[in-house]
Amino acid sequence: MQQHHFPGGRPTILVTGATGAQGGSVARALLNSNRYNVRCLTRNVHSHNALTLRLAGAELVAGDLDDKDSLVAAMKDCYGVFGVTNFWEHFGKEFSQGQNLIDAVAASGIRHFIFSGLPGYAELAGGQFPVPHCDIKAALENYTRQREIPASFVHIAFYYENFFSFFPPQKKDDGCFYFGFPQGNTRLAMASVEDIGPIVAQLFACPEIYLHRTVGVVGEDRTCREYAAIMSRVLGVTVRYHHIQRDIFSGLGFPGAEELANMFEVQRLYIPQRSADLMESYCIHPGMQSLESWLVRHKHQFLQLLNETEYA
Ligand code: NAP
């Protein structure tokens, strides 16, 4: 194993995706822990998010998941790496980018690699419903294991923040707000992006427990009808969940509609609950947020969003 130098006595962790949701949460938690030098990989060291990370005490390093040499250079003298790949920007290329990352981790003698993966949904459903953003991540997890890299994996549930971006409740003529997808009455595991970082930081802090393990990050595991009731109670408006059948959802015509339709269908049919992941998440990070506590903190922002969708 290669010798590691820890300037100032602190190990260095490279965080990929640090200017985004998951990596940003991880970078913040690692900085808050005061245990590490936090190095953030970005394609643009001049972006607003990159400069904010620098102001918060992180080191910035330019690199691209398409360029393995840039990743090896970024990992120089690192103890650990947090890895996240972004299907929704690169689609099928996510696999080769993930391979570059994993190959760079192997070449750099990284002692703890934490990869944001997901279960293989095609396999769960016997090949019936391909969900490339999950299936590629599952293949990358296998590739990491084949390369015998000291790694942990996190499987992050559907973000609460998706209600801000992909699925904002829309006002209908009856005065109620609706969100909908093909999840049916099956529980949908969810979590706030804000809680990913504290969990990953704990995994880095306790390699003796978490190396070679997969941890599901889950803050709530309820039905969408229950989520709608929580939103209604906290926001003081009526929010309803509307089940949309897979075939109808996949024909909605937006990019990724079929992929997401399949994702919900696999969850609806094959993932009845994630109670064990929820309990482990709260054990690792007792400050884990329920949808209700997260909504209370973001109520103003949420009401503003509902207002905007009303007049869209
Ligand atoms: P995000 O907020 O859109 O951020 C994407 C990050 O990836 C940015 O920091 C960007 O950095 C970096 N990036 C993109 N292409 C890169 C490249 N070629 N080289 C280096 N860095 C690159 O994304 P996110 O939500 O954190 O993560 C996305 C992943 O989460 C997806 O693959 C998705 O499947 C998975 N996921 C999503 C959910 C959900 O509910 N939405 C749940 C579980 C898993 P720069 O632009 O600074 O270079």
XYZ file of C-alpha atoms and ligand atoms in Angstrom:
360
model
C 0.000 0.000 0.000
C 1.285 3.471 -0.842
C 2.520 5.798 1.917
C 0.104 8.592 2.820
C 1.173 12.006 4.057
C -1.333 13.888 6.133
C -0.405 17.586 6.047
C -1.209 19.179 9.396
C -1.881 15.687 10.753
C -5.258 15.505 9.022
C -6.191 13.033 6.327
C -7.369 14.492 3.033
C -10.656 13.401 1.494
C -11.497 14.122 -2.124
C -15.197 14.869 -2.609
C -16.574 14.536 -6.129
C -19.821 16.316 -7.037
C -19.086 18.817 -4.229
C -20.683 21.693 -6.139
C -23.891 19.630 -6.329
C -26.451 18.190 -3.939
C -24.857 14.998 -2.592
C -21.211 16.021 -2.725
C -22.102 19.458 -1.327
C -23.749 17.847 1.680
C -20.728 15.579 2.170
C -18.212 18.427 1.818
C -20.111 20.532 4.395
C -20.306 17.672 6.898
C -16.617 16.808 6.527
C -15.642 20.469 6.949
C -17.908 20.723 10.024
C -16.296 17.662 11.568
C -12.897 19.444 11.629
C -11.197 16.093 11.094
C -10.146 16.316 7.461
C -8.656 18.423 4.734
C -11.533 18.556 2.296
C -10.578 18.667 -1.374
C -13.393 19.254 -3.853
C -13.315 18.129 -7.471
C -15.056 20.338 -10.012
C -14.876 21.030 -13.729
C -15.111 24.750 -12.988
C -13.176 26.112 -10.031
C -14.675 29.572 -10.692
C -18.359 28.652 -10.271
C -20.373 30.209 -7.464
C -20.701 26.885 -5.625
C -16.991 26.147 -5.990
C -16.023 29.542 -4.594
C -18.453 29.067 -1.696
C -16.736 25.771 -0.856
C -13.373 27.507 -0.901
C -14.680 30.235 1.414
C -15.901 27.501 3.775
C -12.363 26.091 3.972
C -12.231 23.478 1.222
C -9.451 23.113 -1.316
C -10.604 23.153 -4.951
C -9.118 20.935 -7.615
C -9.996 20.992 -11.297
C -10.873 17.623 -12.785
C -13.320 15.774 -14.972
C -14.737 12.276 -14.622
C -14.050 11.864 -18.352
C -10.331 12.336 -17.710
C -8.819 9.627 -15.496
C -5.426 11.361 -15.236
C -7.089 14.447 -13.764
C -8.690 12.189 -11.132
C -5.414 10.493 -10.233
C -3.810 13.949 -9.867
C -6.726 15.120 -7.689
C -6.328 12.060 -5.410
C -2.640 12.702 -4.700
C -2.000 12.075 -0.969
C -5.677 11.450 -0.274
C -6.841 9.054 2.430
C -10.439 8.840 1.241
C -12.713 9.616 -1.702
C -16.456 10.247 -1.842
C -17.693 9.322 -5.306
C -20.904 10.334 -7.019
C -21.695 10.120 -10.730
C -24.428 12.124 -12.411
C -26.614 10.062 -14.717
C -28.979 12.945 -15.416
C -26.271 14.998 -17.133
C -24.355 12.238 -18.917
C -26.810 9.321 -19.235
C -25.046 6.145 -20.534
C -21.627 7.753 -20.155
C -22.128 7.487 -16.388
C -20.613 3.999 -16.554
C -17.285 4.963 -18.154
C -17.053 8.004 -15.870
C -17.612 5.790 -12.836
C -15.004 3.339 -14.125
C -12.500 6.193 -14.493
C -13.204 7.197 -10.906
C -12.840 3.640 -9.580
C -9.674 3.021 -11.623
C -8.194 6.253 -10.243
C -9.119 5.192 -6.689
C -7.357 1.841 -7.263
C -4.283 3.497 -8.783
C -4.047 5.983 -5.889
C -4.135 3.426 -3.055
C -7.144 5.129 -1.456
C -7.856 3.607 1.946
C -11.578 4.353 2.100
C -13.759 4.941 -0.961
C -17.415 5.739 -0.350
C -19.488 5.442 -3.504
C -23.043 6.667 -3.930
C -24.601 3.660 -5.611
C -28.082 2.212 -5.996
C -29.513 -1.307 -6.240
C -29.851 -2.877 -9.703
C -33.546 -2.380 -10.458
C -33.512 -4.426 -13.679
C -32.273 -7.397 -11.645
C -34.826 -6.794 -8.875
C -37.577 -6.977 -11.482
C -36.111 -9.960 -13.365
C -35.043 -7.754 -16.293
C -38.574 -6.494 -16.931
C -38.036 -2.761 -16.352
C -34.622 -1.267 -17.182
C -33.698 1.707 -14.990
C -30.245 2.714 -16.273
C -29.487 5.294 -13.543
C -29.833 2.498 -10.955
C -28.493 -0.368 -13.065
C -25.324 1.525 -14.012
C -24.631 2.371 -10.362
C -25.130 -1.283 -9.383
C -22.662 -2.283 -12.124
C -20.177 0.288 -10.799
C -20.529 -1.160 -7.289
C -19.731 -4.607 -8.716
C -16.751 -3.177 -10.557
C -15.487 -1.650 -7.280
C -15.802 -5.034 -5.554
C -14.065 -6.847 -8.419
C -11.146 -4.445 -8.084
C -11.021 -5.243 -4.323
C -11.086 -1.607 -3.341
C -11.654 -0.824 0.366
C -15.081 0.693 -0.084
C -18.472 1.424 1.459
C -21.636 2.149 -0.509
C -24.526 4.455 0.273
C -27.954 3.962 -1.311
C -29.698 7.298 -1.045
C -33.479 7.388 -1.054
C -35.597 9.735 -3.200
C -34.734 13.304 -2.091
C -37.365 15.440 -0.306
C -35.779 18.176 -2.413
C -37.254 16.528 -5.538
C -40.480 18.280 -4.545
C -38.663 21.545 -5.278
C -37.235 20.430 -8.621
C -38.795 17.491 -10.473
C -42.178 17.112 -8.764
C -43.527 20.413 -7.415
C -47.200 20.015 -6.430
C -49.423 21.725 -9.050
C -52.649 23.586 -8.307
C -55.784 22.280 -10.042
C -59.218 23.856 -10.585
C -60.540 22.362 -7.332
C -58.046 24.542 -5.407
C -55.963 21.553 -4.248
C -52.300 20.894 -5.064
C -51.388 17.571 -6.664
C -48.218 15.573 -7.225
C -48.197 12.240 -9.005
C -46.153 9.309 -10.267
C -46.505 5.507 -10.541
C -45.668 4.664 -6.901
C -49.224 3.532 -6.031
C -49.844 2.832 -2.337
C -46.407 1.311 -1.780
C -44.178 3.146 0.675
C -41.638 5.470 -0.943
C -38.360 5.806 0.980
C -37.213 9.432 1.087
C -34.483 11.546 2.712
C -33.162 15.069 2.696
C -29.977 15.748 0.780
C -28.900 17.652 3.923
C -28.658 14.352 5.845
C -26.397 12.556 3.364
C -23.265 14.391 4.531
C -23.517 13.544 8.249
C -24.024 9.856 7.387
C -21.088 9.731 4.973
C -18.897 11.570 7.517
C -19.747 8.924 10.118
C -18.855 6.145 7.655
C -15.471 7.781 7.027
C -14.969 8.145 10.801
C -15.624 4.442 11.497
C -14.025 2.359 8.727
C -13.783 -0.612 11.093
C -17.591 -0.750 11.086
C -18.516 0.423 7.604
C -15.813 -0.787 5.184
C -17.349 -3.313 2.764
C -20.873 -2.400 3.871
C -23.837 -0.778 2.112
C -25.839 1.780 4.082
C -29.270 2.943 2.920
C -29.928 6.631 3.643
C -33.629 6.900 4.554
C -35.366 9.604 6.608
C -39.000 8.578 5.981
C -40.659 5.453 4.641
C -44.349 6.195 4.127
C -46.951 6.116 1.399
C -47.338 9.123 -0.898
C -50.824 9.654 0.522
C -49.233 10.096 3.959
C -46.636 12.493 2.505
C -49.464 14.547 0.988
C -51.215 14.666 4.378
C -47.993 15.843 6.065
C -47.558 18.567 3.433
C -51.170 19.672 3.885
C -50.781 19.873 7.669
C -47.485 21.780 7.631
C -48.228 24.099 4.713
C -51.882 24.836 5.487
C -53.072 23.984 1.947
C -54.600 20.760 0.606
C -52.017 18.566 -1.122
C -53.037 15.278 -2.725
C -51.116 12.407 -4.272
C -52.375 11.122 -7.594
C -51.252 7.663 -8.769
C -50.277 7.801 -12.439
C -49.972 4.427 -14.147
C -46.568 3.473 -15.499
C -47.612 3.473 -19.190
C -49.234 6.891 -18.900
C -46.305 8.392 -16.981
C -43.739 6.990 -19.445
C -45.641 8.656 -22.298
C -45.538 12.118 -20.711
C -42.775 13.061 -23.111
C -40.222 14.745 -20.864
C -36.616 13.465 -20.996
C -36.258 10.469 -18.684
C -40.038 9.871 -18.386
C -39.815 6.182 -19.286
C -36.816 5.644 -17.026
C -38.578 7.262 -14.065
C -41.810 5.398 -14.841
C -39.861 2.128 -14.629
C -38.135 3.242 -11.435
C -41.439 3.880 -9.647
C -42.930 0.673 -11.053
C -40.053 -1.430 -9.692
C -40.355 0.293 -6.324
C -44.138 -0.179 -6.313
C -43.896 -3.894 -7.135
C -40.625 -5.023 -5.533
C -39.608 -2.696 -2.655
C -42.445 -2.841 -0.112
C -40.551 -1.033 2.645
C -37.095 0.067 3.819
C -37.558 0.042 7.606
C -34.130 -1.486 8.295
C -32.407 1.288 6.308
C -34.469 3.921 8.096
C -33.531 2.554 11.522
C -29.850 2.342 10.644
C -29.869 5.911 9.246
C -31.286 7.286 12.526
C -28.731 5.233 14.534
C -25.840 6.630 12.496
C -27.233 10.170 12.415
C -29.819 10.875 15.136
C -30.449 14.321 13.596
C -31.944 12.703 10.482
C -34.959 14.747 9.338
C -38.473 13.461 8.849
C -40.402 15.057 5.967
C -42.328 17.051 8.556
C -39.250 18.509 10.280
C -37.644 19.258 6.905
C -40.841 20.924 5.632
C -41.141 23.067 8.759
C -37.612 24.389 8.125
C -38.361 25.049 4.434
C -41.996 26.100 4.772
C -41.519 29.619 3.476
C -39.563 28.427 0.409
C -42.152 25.720 -0.245
C -45.123 28.056 -0.045
C -43.346 30.408 -2.434
C -42.879 27.508 -4.865
C -46.583 26.545 -4.636
C -47.463 30.148 -5.359
C -45.259 30.110 -8.449
C -46.726 26.842 -9.783
C -50.201 28.339 -9.255
C -49.454 31.188 -11.667
C -47.214 29.201 -14.084
P -26.236 17.512 -8.884
O -26.716 18.288 -7.702
O -26.842 17.767 -10.215
O -24.645 17.734 -8.994
C -23.904 17.092 -9.999
C -22.431 17.163 -9.605
O -21.687 16.323 -10.469
C -21.843 18.562 -9.709
O -21.138 18.828 -8.530
C -20.905 18.475 -10.903
O -19.712 19.225 -10.680
C -20.537 17.008 -10.899
N -20.195 16.513 -12.237
C -21.055 16.299 -13.268
N -20.362 15.859 -14.345
C -19.049 15.817 -13.982
C -17.873 15.446 -14.660
N -17.887 15.049 -15.941
N -16.710 15.510 -13.991
C -16.672 15.930 -12.698
N -17.762 16.281 -11.995
C -18.944 16.229 -12.638
O -26.356 15.941 -8.651
P -26.631 15.082 -7.311
O -28.101 15.080 -7.078
O -25.718 15.441 -6.215
O -26.198 13.640 -7.822
C -26.744 13.106 -8.999
C -26.879 11.602 -8.870
O -27.716 11.306 -7.730
C -27.566 10.977 -10.080
O -26.714 10.051 -10.698
C -28.815 10.308 -9.489
O -29.099 9.073 -10.115
C -28.429 10.131 -8.027
N -29.553 10.032 -7.069
C -30.572 10.923 -7.104
C -31.632 10.809 -6.210
C -32.809 11.759 -6.270
O -33.806 11.548 -5.556
N -32.762 12.823 -7.072
C -31.614 9.804 -5.239
C -30.539 8.912 -5.206
C -29.517 9.035 -6.145
P -19.230 20.504 -11.569
O -20.395 20.937 -12.404
O -18.799 21.516 -10.540
O -18.084 19.979 -12.363
